[in-house]
Short mmCIF file of C-alpha atoms and ligand atoms in Angstrom, two decimals:
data_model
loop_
_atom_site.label_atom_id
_atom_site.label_comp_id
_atom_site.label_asym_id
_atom_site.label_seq_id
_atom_site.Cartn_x
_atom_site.Cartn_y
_atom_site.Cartn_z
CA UNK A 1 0.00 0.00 0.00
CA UNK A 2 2.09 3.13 0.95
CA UNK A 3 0.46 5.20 -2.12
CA UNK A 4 -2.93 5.61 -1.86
CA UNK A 5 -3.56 8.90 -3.77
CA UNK A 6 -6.09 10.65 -2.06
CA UNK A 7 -8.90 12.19 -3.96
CA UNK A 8 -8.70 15.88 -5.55
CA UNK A 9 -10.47 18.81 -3.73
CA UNK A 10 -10.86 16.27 -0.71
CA UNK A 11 -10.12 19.25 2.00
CA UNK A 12 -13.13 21.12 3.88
CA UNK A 13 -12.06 24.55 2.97
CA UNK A 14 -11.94 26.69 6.29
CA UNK A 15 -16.06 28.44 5.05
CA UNK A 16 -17.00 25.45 6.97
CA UNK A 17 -19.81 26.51 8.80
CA UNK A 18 -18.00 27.77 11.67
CA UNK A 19 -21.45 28.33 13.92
CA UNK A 20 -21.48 24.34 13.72
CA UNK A 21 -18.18 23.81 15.02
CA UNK A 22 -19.28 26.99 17.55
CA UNK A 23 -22.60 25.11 18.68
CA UNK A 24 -21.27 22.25 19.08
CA UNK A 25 -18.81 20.85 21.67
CA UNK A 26 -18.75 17.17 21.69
CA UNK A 27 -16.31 15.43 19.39
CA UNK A 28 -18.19 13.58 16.89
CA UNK A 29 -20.05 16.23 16.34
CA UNK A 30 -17.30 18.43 15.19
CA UNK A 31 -15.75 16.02 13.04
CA UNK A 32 -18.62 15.81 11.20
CA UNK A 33 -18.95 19.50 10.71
CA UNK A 34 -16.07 19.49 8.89
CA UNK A 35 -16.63 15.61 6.69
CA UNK A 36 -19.99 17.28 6.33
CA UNK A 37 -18.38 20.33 3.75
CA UNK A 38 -15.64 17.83 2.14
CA UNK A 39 -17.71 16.83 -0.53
CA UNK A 40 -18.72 20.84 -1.51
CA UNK A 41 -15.38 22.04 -0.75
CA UNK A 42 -14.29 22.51 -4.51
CA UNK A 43 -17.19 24.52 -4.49
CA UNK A 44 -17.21 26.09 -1.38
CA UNK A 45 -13.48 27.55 -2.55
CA UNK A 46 -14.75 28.45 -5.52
CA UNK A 47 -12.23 26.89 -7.78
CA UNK A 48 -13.26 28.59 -10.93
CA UNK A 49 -13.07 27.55 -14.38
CA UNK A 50 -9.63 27.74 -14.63
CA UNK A 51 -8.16 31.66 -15.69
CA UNK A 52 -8.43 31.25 -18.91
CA UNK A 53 -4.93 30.43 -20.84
CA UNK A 54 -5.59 31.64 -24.17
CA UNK A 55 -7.07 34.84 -23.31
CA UNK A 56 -3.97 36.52 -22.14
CA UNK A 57 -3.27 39.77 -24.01
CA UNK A 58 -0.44 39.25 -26.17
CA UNK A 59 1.44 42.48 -24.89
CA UNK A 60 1.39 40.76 -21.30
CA UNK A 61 2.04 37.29 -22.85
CA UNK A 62 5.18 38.90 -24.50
CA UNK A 63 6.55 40.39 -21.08
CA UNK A 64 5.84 37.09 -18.93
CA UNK A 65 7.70 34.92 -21.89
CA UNK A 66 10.62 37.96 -21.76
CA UNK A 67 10.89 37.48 -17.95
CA UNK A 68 11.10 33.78 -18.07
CA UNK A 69 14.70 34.70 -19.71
CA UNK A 70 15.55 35.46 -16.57
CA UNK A 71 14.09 32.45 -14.67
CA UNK A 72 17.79 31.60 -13.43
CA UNK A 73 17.85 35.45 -11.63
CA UNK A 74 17.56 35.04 -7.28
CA UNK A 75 15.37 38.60 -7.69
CA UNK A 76 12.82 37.14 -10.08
CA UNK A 77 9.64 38.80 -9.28
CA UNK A 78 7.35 36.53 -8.92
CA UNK A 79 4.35 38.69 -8.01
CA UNK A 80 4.65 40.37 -11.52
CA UNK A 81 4.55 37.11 -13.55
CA UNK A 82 1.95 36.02 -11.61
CA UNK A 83 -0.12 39.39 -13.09
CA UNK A 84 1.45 38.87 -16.31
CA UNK A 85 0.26 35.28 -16.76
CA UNK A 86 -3.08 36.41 -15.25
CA UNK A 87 -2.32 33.94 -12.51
CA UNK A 88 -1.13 30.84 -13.75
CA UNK A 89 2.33 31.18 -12.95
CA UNK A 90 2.90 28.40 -11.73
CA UNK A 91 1.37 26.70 -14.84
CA UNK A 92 3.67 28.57 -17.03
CA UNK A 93 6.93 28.49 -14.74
CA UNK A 94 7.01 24.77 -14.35
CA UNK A 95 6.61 23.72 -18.21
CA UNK A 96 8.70 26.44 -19.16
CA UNK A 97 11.82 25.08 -16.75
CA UNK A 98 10.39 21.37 -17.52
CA UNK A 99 10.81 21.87 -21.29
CA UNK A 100 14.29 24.10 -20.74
CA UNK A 101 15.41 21.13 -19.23
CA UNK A 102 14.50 19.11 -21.93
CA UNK A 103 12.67 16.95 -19.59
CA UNK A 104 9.50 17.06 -21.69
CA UNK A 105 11.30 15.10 -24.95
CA UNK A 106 13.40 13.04 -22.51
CA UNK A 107 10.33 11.26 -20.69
CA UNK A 108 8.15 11.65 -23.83
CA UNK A 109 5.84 13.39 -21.72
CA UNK A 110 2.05 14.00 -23.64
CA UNK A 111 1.96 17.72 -23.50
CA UNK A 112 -1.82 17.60 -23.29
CA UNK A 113 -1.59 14.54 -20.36
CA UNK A 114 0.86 17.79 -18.66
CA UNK A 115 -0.64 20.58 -19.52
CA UNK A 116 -3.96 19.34 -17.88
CA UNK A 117 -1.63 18.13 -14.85
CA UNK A 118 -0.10 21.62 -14.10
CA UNK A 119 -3.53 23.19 -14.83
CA UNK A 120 -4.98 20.50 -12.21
CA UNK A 121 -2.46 21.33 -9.77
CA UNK A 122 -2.15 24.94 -9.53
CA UNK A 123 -6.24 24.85 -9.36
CA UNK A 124 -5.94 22.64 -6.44
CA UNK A 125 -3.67 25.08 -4.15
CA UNK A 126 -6.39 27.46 -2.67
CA UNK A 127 -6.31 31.21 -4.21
CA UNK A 128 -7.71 32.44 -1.10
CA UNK A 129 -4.80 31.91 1.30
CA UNK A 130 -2.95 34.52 1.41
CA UNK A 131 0.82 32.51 1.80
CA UNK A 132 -0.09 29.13 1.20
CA UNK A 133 -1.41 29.15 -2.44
CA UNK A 134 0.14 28.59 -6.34
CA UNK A 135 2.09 31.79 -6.24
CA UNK A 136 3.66 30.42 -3.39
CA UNK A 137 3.93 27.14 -4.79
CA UNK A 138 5.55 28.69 -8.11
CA UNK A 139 8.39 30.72 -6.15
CA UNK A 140 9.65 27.37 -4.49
CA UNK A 141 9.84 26.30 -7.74
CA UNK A 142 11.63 29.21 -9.03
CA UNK A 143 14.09 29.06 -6.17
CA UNK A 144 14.22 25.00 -6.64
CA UNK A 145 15.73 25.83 -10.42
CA UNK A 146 18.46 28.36 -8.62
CA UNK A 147 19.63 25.79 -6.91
CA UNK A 148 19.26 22.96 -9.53
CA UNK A 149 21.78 25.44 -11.05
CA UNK A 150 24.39 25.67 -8.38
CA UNK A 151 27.84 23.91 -9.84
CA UNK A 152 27.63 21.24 -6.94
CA UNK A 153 23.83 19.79 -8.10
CA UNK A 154 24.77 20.67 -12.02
CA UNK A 155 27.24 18.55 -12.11
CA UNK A 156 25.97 15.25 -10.45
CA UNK A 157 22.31 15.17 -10.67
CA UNK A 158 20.59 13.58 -13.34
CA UNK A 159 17.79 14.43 -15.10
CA UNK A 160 15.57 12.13 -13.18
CA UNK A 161 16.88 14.17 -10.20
CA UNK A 162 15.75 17.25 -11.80
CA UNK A 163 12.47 16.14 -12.60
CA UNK A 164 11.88 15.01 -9.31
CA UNK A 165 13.08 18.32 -7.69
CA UNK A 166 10.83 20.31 -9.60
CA UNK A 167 7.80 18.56 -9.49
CA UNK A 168 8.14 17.97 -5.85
CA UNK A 169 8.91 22.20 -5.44
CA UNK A 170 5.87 22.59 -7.74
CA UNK A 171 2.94 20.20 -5.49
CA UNK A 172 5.00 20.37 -2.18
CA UNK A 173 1.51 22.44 -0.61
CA UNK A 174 -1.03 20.91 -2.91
CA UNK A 175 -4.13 21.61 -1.21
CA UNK A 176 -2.90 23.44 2.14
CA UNK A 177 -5.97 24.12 4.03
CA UNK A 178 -4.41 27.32 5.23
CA UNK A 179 -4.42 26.15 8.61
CA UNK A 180 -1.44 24.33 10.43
CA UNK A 181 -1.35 21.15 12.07
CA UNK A 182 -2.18 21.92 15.97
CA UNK A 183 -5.08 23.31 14.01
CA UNK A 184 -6.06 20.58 12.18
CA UNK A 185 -5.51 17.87 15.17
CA UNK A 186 -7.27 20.18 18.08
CA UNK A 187 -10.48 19.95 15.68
CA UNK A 188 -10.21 16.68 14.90
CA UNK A 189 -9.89 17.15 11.57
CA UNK A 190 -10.00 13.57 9.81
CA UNK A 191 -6.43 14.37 8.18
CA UNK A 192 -5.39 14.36 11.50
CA UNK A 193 -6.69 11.20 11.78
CA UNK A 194 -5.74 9.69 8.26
CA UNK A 195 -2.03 10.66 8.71
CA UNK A 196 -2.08 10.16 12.79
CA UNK A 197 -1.20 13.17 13.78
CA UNK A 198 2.32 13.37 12.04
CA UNK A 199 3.22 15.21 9.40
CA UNK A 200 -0.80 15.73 8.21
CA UNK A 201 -0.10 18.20 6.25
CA UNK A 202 3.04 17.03 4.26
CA UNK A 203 1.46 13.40 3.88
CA UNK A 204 -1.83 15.07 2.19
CA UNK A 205 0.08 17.14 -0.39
CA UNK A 206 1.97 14.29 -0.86
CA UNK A 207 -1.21 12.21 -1.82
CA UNK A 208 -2.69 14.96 -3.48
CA UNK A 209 0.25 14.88 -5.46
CA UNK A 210 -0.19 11.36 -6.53
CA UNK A 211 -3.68 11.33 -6.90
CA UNK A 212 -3.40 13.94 -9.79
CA UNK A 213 -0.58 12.21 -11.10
CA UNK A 214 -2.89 9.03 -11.45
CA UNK A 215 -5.76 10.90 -13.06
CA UNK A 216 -3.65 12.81 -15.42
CA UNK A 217 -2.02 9.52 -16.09
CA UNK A 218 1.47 11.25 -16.80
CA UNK A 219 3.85 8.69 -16.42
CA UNK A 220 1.55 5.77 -17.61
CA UNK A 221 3.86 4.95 -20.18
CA UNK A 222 6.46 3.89 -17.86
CA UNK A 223 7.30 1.13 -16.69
CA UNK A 224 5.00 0.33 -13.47
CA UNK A 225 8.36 0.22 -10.86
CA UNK A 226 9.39 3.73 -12.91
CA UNK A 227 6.39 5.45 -12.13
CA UNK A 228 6.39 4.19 -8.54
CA UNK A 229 9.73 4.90 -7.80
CA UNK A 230 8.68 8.55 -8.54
CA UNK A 231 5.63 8.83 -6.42
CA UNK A 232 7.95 7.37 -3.53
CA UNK A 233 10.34 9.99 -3.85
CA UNK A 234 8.25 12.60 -4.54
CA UNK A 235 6.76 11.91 -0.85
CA UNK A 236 10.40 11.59 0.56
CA UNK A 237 10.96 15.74 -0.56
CA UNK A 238 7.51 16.43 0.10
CA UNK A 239 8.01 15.10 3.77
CA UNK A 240 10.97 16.83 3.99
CA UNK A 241 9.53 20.13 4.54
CA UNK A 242 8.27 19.49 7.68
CA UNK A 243 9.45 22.10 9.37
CA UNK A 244 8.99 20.43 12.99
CA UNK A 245 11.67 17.67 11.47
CA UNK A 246 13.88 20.51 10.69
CA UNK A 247 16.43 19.64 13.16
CA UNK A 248 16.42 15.57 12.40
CA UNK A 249 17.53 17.15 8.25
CA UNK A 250 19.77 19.66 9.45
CA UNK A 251 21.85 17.44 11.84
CA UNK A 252 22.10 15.11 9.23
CA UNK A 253 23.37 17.45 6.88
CA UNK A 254 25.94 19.02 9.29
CA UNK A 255 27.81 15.13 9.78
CA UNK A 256 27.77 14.69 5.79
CA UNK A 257 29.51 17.95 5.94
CA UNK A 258 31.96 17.50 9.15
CA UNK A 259 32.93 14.50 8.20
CA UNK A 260 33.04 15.57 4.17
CA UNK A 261 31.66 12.41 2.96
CA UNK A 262 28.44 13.50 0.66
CA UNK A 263 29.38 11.47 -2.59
CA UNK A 264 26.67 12.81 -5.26
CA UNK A 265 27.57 9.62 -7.33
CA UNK A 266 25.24 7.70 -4.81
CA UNK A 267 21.63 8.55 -5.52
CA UNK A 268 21.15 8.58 -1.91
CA UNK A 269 22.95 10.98 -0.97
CA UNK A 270 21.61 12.95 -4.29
CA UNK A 271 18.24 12.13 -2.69
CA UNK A 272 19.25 13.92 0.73
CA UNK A 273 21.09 17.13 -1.05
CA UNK A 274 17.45 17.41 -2.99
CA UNK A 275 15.79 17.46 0.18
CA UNK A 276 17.83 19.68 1.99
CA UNK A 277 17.25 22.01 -1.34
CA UNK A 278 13.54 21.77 -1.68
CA UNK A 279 13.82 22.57 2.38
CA UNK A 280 15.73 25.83 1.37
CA UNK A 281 13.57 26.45 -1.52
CA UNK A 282 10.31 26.53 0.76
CA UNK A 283 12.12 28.70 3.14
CA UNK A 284 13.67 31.25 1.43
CA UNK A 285 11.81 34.38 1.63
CA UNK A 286 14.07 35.99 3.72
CA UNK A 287 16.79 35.43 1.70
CA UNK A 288 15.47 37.02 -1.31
CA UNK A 289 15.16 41.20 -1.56
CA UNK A 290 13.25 43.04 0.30
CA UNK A 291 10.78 44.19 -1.59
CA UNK A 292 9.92 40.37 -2.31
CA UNK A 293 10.67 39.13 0.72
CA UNK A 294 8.54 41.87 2.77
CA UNK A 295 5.33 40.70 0.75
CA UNK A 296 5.89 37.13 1.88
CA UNK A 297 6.08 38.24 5.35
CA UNK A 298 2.94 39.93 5.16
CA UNK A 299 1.55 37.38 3.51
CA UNK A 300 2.38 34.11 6.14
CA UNK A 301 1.38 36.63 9.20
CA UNK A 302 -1.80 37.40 7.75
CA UNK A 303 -2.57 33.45 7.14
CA UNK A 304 -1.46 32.97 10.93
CA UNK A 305 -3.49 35.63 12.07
CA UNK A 306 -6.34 34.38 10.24
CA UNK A 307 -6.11 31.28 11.82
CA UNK A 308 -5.93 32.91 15.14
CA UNK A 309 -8.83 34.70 14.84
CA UNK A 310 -10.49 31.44 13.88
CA UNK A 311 -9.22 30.03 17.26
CA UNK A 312 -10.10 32.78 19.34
CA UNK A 313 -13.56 33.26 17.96
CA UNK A 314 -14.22 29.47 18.64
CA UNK A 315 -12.44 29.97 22.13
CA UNK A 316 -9.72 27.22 20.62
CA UNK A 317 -6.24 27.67 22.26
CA UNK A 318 -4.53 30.06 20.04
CA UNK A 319 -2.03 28.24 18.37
CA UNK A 320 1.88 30.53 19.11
CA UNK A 321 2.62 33.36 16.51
CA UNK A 322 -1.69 33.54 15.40
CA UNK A 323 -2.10 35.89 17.96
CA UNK A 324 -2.37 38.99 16.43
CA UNK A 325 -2.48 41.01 19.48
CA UNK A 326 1.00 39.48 20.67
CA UNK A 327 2.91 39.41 17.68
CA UNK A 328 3.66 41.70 15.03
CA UNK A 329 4.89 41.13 11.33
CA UNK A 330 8.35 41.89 12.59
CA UNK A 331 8.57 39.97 15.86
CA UNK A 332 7.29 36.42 13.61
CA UNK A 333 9.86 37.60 11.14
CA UNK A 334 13.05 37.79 13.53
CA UNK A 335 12.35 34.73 15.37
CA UNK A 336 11.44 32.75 12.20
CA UNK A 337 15.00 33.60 10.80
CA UNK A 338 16.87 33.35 13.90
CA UNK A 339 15.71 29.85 14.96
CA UNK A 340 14.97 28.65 11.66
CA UNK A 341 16.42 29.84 8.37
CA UNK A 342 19.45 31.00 9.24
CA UNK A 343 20.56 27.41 10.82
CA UNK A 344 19.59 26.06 7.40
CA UNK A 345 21.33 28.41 5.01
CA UNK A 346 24.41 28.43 7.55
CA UNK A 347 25.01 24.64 6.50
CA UNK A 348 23.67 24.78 3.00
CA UNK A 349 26.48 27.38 2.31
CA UNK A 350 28.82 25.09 3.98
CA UNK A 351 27.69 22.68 1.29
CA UNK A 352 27.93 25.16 -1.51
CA UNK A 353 29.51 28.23 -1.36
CA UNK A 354 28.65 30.42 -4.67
CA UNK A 355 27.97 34.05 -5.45
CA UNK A 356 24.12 32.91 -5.13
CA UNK A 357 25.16 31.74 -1.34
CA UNK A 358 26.53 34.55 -0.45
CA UNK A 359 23.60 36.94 -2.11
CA UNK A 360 21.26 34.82 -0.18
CA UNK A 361 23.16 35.65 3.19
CA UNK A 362 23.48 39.24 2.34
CA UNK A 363 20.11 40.12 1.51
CA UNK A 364 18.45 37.19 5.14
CA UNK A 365 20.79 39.89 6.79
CA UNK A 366 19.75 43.01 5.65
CA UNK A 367 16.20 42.07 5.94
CA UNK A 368 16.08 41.06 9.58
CA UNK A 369 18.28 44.66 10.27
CA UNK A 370 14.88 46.11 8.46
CA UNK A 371 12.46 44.02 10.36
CA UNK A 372 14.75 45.11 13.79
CA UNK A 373 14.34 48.69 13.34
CA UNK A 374 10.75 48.16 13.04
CA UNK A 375 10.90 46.28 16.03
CA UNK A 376 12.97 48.02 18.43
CA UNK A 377 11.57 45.82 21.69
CA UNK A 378 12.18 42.39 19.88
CA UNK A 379 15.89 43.29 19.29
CA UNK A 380 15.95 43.88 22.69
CA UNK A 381 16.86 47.60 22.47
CA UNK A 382 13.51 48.08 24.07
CA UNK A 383 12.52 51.24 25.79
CA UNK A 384 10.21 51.05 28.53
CA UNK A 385 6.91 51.15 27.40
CA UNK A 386 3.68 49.61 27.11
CA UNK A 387 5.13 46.17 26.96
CA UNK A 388 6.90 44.26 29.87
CA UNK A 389 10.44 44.51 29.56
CA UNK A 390 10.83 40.84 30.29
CA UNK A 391 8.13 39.58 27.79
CA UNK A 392 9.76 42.13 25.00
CA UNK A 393 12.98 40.33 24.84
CA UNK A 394 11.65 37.15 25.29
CA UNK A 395 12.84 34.84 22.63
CA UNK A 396 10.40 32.90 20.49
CA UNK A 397 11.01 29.31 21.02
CA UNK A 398 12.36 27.16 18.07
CA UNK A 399 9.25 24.55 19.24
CA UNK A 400 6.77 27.26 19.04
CA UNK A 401 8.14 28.33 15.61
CA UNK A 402 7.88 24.48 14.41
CA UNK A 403 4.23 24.79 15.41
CA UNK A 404 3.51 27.54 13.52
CA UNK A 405 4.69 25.40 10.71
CA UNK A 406 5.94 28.72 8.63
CA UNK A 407 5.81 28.36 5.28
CA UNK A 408 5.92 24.11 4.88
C1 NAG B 1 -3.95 12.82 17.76
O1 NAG B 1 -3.95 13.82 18.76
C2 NAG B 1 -5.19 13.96 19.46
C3 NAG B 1 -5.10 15.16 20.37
O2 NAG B 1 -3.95 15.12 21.14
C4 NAG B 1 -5.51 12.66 20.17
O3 NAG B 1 -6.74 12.78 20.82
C5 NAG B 1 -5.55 11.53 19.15
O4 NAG B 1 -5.76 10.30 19.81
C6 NAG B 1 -4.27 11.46 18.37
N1 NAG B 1 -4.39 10.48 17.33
C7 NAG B 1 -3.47 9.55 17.09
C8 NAG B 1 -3.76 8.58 16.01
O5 NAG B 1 -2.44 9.49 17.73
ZN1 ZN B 2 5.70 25.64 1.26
#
């Protein structure tokens, strides 16, 4: 067993009928509150009839195709192609970089078979979250190709590899409810169930993943142990970015690179450096410029705020950093790339130490000086004020940062 796909559009969007789940206080109850929507959910989101491909102006169609020259640049702009493409960037960015890899003639891929597989998956990330949707999707994917690029993963991976690494950057969130795990576990939410309360999230993208795969049929014309072999792996880099197994992948990644022994002749190990750069690719927004990288932060703290205000309305335990009257944008920010990002990038430059390294440093540096002198009190210059001097310098755990599940 091990694959079961799961089926598309199977996840209650968060318009549940929250006055149920208010009402209502026993278990079952609630459980069934939110089964009760799963069948209406495509609806309920409103997936529409997909933004129509052939309809883009050709004036807008000529500036996306002129920016995807620069797919390869760290201050791609994202945001703008998104416009460009009328929101099917991450449609257009993955069969662009699948074809410039030559993927699409290598695996005799049916363009229609992927077309209507990239359609199918950027339709299943949910428009309406503000981090967790396609665009989001489409930047890992972006920043997946950077590093696809990097001498190091050039040289050794094949295009197998490749494939793998971008498909896995492009469905990594398929269908992310918006909502992290406490969330999904502390309402019994039957994914919490399904996947037993570990790594929900990253096991249902995972299936999503697969399930699309199956009903596009894309790989069909492999051979059966072919086409499994992918959906394994695909789950291996999907689970990956699981942010609360963050320190199990880094710790790994710091022996392979004490002890110098990562030989990217073994697939393994070309396995674990694709992990470790799917795990920087989902992470990176602070590393990029800060014009990008400010949106993004905006962006994740309005989705955790949202969800706060969810728990708080339903007098739920508000899950750490959804509290919007206890965090700010910059406070999330700081603590997010203190305990989290910059222990990742610290060993991935270790591992490979390029110009696009070091840009990545510079700019995760400059942007947490920006978010400090927005935040005064959470660099612990604080003056006395209307906050407690020992709760303003308190330090955001790394646990409570796993829990708020940034950005997997
Ligand atoms: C998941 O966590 C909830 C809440 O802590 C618990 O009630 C439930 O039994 C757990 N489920 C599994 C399969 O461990
Ligand atoms: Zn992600």
């Amino acid at each position: 067993v091990g694959f079961e796909p799961e089926r598309r559009g199977s996840h209650p969007y968060l318009g549940v009928d929250f006055r149920t789940l208010h009402s209502l206080c026993n278990r079952e109850a609630l459980l069934f509150s939110f089964q009760r929507h799963l069948l209406s959910s495509r609806l309920l989101r409103g997936v529409p009839h997909l933004n129509p491909l052939h309809i883009l102006d050709e004036d807008y169609c000529g500036q996306a195709k002129c920016m995807l020259e620069k797919v390869g640049s760290w201050n791609f702009d994202i945001f703008l192609f998104d416009r460009l493409t009328n929101g099917n960037s991450l449609v257009f960015l993955t069969f662009h970089l699948l074809n410039q890899y030559g993927l699409i003639e290598l695996f005799q891929l049916d363009m229609v078979k992927l077309r209507r597989f990239l359609v199918l998956v950027q339709e299943d990330y949910h428009n309406q979250n503000p981090y967790h949707n396609a665009v989001h999707a489409a930047d890992v994917t972006q920043a997946m190709h950077c590093y696809l690029r990097e001498p190091k993963l050039a040289q050794s991976l094949t295009s197998f590899d490749i494939l793998l690494g971008l498909l896995a950057a492009a469905t990594h969130d398929l269908d992310h409810p918006g909502v992290n795990q406490p969330f999904l576990i502390k309402t019994n939410h039957y994914l919490a169930a399904l996947y037993r309360n570990t790594s929900v999230l990253e096991n249902h993208h995972w299936r999503s993943a697969v399930g699309l795969l199956r009903e596009t049929e894309l790989f069909s014309h492999l051979p059966v142990e072919d086409s499994l072999s992918i959906e394994r792996q695909l789950g291996s880099l999907i689970l990956a970015t699981d942010i609360s197994r963050q320190n199990e992948y880094l710790s790994r990644f710091r022996t392979h690179l004490d002890e110098n022994d990562l030989c990217l002749g073994h697939a393994s190990h070309r396995h674990f450096v694709l992990q470790m750069a799917l795990k920087c690719a989902d992470i990176c927004n602070p590393c990029r410029p800060w014009e990008l990288s400010k949106q993004w932060s905006e962006k994740v703290t309005e989705e955790f705020f949202h969800q706060g205000d969810i728990e708080k309305k339903h007098k739920l335990e508000i899950s750490p950093l959804c509290d919007s009257e206890a965090n700010t944008i910059a406070s999330v920010q700081i603590g997010f790339m203190t305990y989290v990002v910059e222990p990742l990038f610290a060993e991935w430059v270790r591992f490979s130490d390029t110009r696009l390294s070091q840009t990545m440093l510079g700019h995760l540096g400059l942007n947490k000086a920006s978010w400090s002198a927005l935040e005064p009190e959470a660099s612990g210059s604080s003056e006395e004020g209307e906050s407690e001097p020992g709760r303003a310098t308190e330090e955001p755990s790394s646990r409570a940062l796993s829990q708020g599940s940034q950005e997997s």
